[in-house]
Short mmCIF file of C-alpha atoms in Angstrom, two decimals:
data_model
loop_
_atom_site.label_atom_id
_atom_site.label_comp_id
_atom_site.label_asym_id
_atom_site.label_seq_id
_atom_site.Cartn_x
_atom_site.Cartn_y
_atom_site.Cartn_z
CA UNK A 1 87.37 144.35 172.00
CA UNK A 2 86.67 146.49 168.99
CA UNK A 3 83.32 146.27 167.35
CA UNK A 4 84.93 147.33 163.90
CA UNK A 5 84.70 144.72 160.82
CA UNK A 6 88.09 144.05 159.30
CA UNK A 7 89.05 141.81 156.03
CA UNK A 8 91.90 140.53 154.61
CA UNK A 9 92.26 139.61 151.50
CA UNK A 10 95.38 138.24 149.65
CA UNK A 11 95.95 138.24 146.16
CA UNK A 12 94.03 141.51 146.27
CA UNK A 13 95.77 143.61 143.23
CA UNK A 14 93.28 142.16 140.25
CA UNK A 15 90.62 139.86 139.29
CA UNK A 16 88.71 137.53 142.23
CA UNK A 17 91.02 139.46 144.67
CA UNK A 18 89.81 142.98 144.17
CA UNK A 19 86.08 141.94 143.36
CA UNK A 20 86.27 140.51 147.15
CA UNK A 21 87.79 143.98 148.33
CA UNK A 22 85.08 146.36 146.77
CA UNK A 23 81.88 143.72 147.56
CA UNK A 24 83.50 143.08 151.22
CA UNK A 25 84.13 147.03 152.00
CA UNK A 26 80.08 147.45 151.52
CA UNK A 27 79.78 145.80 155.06
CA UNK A 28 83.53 146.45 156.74
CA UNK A 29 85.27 149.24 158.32
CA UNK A 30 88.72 148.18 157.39
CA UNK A 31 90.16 146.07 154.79
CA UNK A 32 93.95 144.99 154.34
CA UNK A 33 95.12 144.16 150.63
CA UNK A 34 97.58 142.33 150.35
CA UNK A 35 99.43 141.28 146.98
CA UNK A 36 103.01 141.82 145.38
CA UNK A 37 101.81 144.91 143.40
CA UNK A 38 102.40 148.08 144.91
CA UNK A 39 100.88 150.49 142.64
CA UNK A 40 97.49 148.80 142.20
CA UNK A 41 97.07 148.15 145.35
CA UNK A 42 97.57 151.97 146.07
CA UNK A 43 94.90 152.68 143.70
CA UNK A 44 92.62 150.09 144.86
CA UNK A 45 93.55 151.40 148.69
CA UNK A 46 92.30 154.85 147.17
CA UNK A 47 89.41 153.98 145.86
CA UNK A 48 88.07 152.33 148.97
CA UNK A 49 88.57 154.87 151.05
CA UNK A 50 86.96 157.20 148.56
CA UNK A 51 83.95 155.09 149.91
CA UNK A 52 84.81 155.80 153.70
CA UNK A 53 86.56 152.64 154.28
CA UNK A 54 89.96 152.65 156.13
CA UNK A 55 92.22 149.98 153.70
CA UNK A 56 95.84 149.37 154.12
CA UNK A 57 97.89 147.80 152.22
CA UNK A 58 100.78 145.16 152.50
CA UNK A 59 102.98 144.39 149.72
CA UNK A 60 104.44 140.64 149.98
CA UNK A 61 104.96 137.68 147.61
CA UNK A 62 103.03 134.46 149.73
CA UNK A 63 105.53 132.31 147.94
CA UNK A 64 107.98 133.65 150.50
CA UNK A 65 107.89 132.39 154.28
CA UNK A 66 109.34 136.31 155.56
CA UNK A 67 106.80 137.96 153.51
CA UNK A 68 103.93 135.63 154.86
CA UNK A 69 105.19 136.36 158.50
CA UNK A 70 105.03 140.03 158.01
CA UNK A 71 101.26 139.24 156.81
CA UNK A 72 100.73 137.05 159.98
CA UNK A 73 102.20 139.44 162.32
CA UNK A 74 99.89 142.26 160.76
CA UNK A 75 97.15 140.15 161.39
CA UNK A 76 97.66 140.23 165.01
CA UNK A 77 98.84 143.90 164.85
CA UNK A 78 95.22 144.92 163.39
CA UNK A 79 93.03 142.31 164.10
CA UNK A 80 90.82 140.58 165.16
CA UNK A 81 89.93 140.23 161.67
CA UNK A 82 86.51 138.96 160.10
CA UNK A 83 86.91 138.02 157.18
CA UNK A 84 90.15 136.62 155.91
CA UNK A 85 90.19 135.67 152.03
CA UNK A 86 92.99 133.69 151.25
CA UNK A 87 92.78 134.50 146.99
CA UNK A 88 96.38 134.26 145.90
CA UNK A 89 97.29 132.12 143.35
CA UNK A 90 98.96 131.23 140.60
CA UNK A 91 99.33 128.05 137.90
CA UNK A 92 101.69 126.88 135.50
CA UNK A 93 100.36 125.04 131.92
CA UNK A 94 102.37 121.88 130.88
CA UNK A 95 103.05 118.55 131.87
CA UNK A 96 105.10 118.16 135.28
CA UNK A 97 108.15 116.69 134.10
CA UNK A 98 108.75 119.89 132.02
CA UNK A 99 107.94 122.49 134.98
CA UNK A 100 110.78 124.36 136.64
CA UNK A 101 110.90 122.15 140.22
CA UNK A 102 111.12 125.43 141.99
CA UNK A 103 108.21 127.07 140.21
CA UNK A 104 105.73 124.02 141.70
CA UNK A 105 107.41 124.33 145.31
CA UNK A 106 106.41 127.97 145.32
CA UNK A 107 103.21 127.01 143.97
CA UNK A 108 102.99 124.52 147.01
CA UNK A 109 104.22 127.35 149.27
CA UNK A 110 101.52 129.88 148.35
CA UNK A 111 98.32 127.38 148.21
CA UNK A 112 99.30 125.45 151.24
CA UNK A 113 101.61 126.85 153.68
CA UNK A 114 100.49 130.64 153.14
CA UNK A 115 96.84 129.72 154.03
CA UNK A 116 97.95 127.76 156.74
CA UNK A 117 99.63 130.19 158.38
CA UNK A 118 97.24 133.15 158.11
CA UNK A 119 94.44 130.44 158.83
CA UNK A 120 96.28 129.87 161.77
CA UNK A 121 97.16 133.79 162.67
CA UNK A 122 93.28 134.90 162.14
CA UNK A 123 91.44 131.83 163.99
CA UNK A 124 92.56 132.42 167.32
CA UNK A 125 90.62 136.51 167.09
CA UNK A 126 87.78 134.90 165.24
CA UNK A 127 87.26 132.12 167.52
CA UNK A 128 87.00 134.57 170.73
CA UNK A 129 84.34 136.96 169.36
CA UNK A 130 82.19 133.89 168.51
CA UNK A 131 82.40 134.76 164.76
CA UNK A 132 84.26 135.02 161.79
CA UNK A 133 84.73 133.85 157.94
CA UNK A 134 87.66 132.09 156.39
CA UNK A 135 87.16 131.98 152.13
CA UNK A 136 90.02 129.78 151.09
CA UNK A 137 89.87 129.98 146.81
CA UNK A 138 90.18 126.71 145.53
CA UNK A 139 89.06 125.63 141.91
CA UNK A 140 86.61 123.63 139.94
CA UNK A 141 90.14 121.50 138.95
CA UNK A 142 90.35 120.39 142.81
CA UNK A 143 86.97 117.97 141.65
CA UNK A 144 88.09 117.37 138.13
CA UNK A 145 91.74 116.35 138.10
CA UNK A 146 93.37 117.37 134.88
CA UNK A 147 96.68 117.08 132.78
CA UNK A 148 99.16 119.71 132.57
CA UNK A 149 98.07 121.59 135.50
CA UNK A 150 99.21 119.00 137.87
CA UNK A 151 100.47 120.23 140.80
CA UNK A 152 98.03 122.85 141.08
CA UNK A 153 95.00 120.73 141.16
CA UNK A 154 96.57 119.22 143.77
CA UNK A 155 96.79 121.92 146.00
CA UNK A 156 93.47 123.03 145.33
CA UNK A 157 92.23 119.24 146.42
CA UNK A 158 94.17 120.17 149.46
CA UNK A 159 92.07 123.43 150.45
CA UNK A 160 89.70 121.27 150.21
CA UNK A 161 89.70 119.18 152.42
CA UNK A 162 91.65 121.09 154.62
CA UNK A 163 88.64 123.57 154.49
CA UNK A 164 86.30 120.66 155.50
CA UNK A 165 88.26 119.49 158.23
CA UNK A 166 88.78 123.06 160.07
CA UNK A 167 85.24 123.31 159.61
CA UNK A 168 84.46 120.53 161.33
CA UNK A 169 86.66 122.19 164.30
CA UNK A 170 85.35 125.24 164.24
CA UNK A 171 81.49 124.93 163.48
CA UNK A 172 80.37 125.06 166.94
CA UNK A 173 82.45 128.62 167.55
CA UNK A 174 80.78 130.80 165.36
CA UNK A 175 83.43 130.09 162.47
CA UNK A 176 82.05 129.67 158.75
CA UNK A 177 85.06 128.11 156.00
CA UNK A 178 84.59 127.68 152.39
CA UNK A 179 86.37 126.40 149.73
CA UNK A 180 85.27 128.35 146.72
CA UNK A 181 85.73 126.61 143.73
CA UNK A 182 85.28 128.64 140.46
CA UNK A 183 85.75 127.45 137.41
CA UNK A 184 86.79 130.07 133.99
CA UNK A 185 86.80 133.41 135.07
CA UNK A 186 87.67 136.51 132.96
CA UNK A 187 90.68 137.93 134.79
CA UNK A 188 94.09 138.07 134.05
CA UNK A 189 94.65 134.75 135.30
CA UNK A 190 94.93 132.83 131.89
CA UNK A 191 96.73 135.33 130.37
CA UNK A 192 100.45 135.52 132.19
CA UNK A 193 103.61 133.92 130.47
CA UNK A 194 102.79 130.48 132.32
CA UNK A 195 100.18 130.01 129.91
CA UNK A 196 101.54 130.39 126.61
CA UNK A 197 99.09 128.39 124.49
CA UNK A 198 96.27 128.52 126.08
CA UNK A 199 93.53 129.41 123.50
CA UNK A 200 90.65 131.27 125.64
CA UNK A 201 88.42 130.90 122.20
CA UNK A 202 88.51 126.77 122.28
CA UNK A 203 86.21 127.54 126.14
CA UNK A 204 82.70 127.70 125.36
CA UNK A 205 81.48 130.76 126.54
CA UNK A 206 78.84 129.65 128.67
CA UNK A 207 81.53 128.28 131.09
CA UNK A 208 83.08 131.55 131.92
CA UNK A 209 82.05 133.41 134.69
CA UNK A 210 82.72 137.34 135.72
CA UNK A 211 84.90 137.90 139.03
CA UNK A 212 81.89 140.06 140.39
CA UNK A 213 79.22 137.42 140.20
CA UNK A 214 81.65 134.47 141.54
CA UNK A 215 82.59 136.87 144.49
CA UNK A 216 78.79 137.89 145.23
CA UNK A 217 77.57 133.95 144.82
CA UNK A 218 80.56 133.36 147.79
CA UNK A 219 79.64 135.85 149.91
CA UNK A 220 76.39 134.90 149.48
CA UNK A 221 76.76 131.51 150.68
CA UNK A 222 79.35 132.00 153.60
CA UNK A 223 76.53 131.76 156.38
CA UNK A 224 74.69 128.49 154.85
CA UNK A 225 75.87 127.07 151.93
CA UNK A 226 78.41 124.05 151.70
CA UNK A 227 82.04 124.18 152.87
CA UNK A 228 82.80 123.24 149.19
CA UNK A 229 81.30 125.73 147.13
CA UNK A 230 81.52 125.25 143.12
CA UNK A 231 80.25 128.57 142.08
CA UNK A 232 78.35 128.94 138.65
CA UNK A 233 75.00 127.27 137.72
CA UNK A 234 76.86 125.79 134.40
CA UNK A 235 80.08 124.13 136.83
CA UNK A 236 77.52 122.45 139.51
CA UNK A 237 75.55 121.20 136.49
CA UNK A 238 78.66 119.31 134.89
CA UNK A 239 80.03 117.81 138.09
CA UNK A 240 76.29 116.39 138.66
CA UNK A 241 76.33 114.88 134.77
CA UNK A 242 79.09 113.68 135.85
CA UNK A 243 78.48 111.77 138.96
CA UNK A 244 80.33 114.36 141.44
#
């Protein structure tokens, strides 16, 4: 079996996503980038291997079962695989009974059933070399259930406790899960068309966090810290005033 380090990590063309591909490369041979952006993740391919690192890139939309089987099938194509980060993700702002149905499904589609299925693809390769780490991105809204952003907390509850129950599987084969749950971040994230009126200015600003320092507090917790991780001193303060 190959002694090379390989990641995967979805949702890799901006923000959380390529934070975990330049901080992960520092300690892997290979990393696959996958996202629905085809130029950036050419020029975040290039820039890794400007650093000696061998990345590849697949361009799919997770929302879309043939796109996450040609993911799943590259997995066992190039693996076994290390590190799979399953970062894509998207949300929607406004109450439920004025979303586009479809919109929610995919949403559904892309939290859940994606990370499912590569879950599922890369534990088999990370359960026979005795090792491996599984980063499934949740959110601080998983713990804090809000309006208007329904169906999205909801699938971040479900990573989970999905994460906590694979765990439980997998602890005594070498096989770390956590459920990273970040609160504001400066990315892109709050910015697309599905957030029209959201006022970045009304968040206090010690509540946002950059991408680098929420990707180097997960990494730096994969080997001991909990299978829920809330990243940010400020987050894990508020959820303990509050009794969670």
């Amino acid at each position: 079996m190959s002694d090379r380090v390989r990641a995967l990590v979805t949702g890799a063309s901006s923000g959380l996503g390529v934070e975990f591909c330049r901080q992960l490369a520092e300690s892997c041979d290979e990393v696959v980038l996958v996202a629905r952006t085809e130029s950036a993740l050419i020029e975040l391919a290039t820039e890794l291997e400007a650093k000696g690192v061998e990345a590849h890139i697949v361009v799919a939309d997770l929302a879309k079962m043939i796109d996450v089987t040609r993911v799943v099938e590259t997995i066992r194509q190039k693996g076994p695989f290390q590190y799979l980060i399953n970062n894509a993700g998207f949300s929607t702002l406004g109450a439920f009974a004025e979303q586009e149905p479809q919109t929610q499904h995919d949403m559904v589609a892309l939290h859940v059933t994606a990370t499912i299925e590569l879950c599922s693809a890369a534990l088999g390769g990370m359960i026979e070399q005795g090792k491996g780490f599984i980063v499934n991105v949740s959110s601080l809204t998983s713990l804090l259930p809000m309006a208007s952003v329904a169906v999205y907390g909801g699938t971040k509850a479900f990573l989970n406790n999905y994460s906590e129950g694979l765990q439980s599987e997998v602890a005594q084969q070498g096989v770390k899960i956590q459920s990273l749950c970040p609160g504001y971040i400066r990315t892109a994230f709050h910015t697309t068309g599905s957030f029209t009126g959201f006022d970045a200015s009304r968040v206090p600003d010690e509540m946002w966090m950059e991408a680098k320092d929420v990707v180097a507090e997960c990494l730096a917790e994969l080997d001991n810290g909990p299978v829920v991780y809330v990243a940010g001193e400020y987050n894990r303060n508020l959820l303990a005033s509050m009794g969670k």
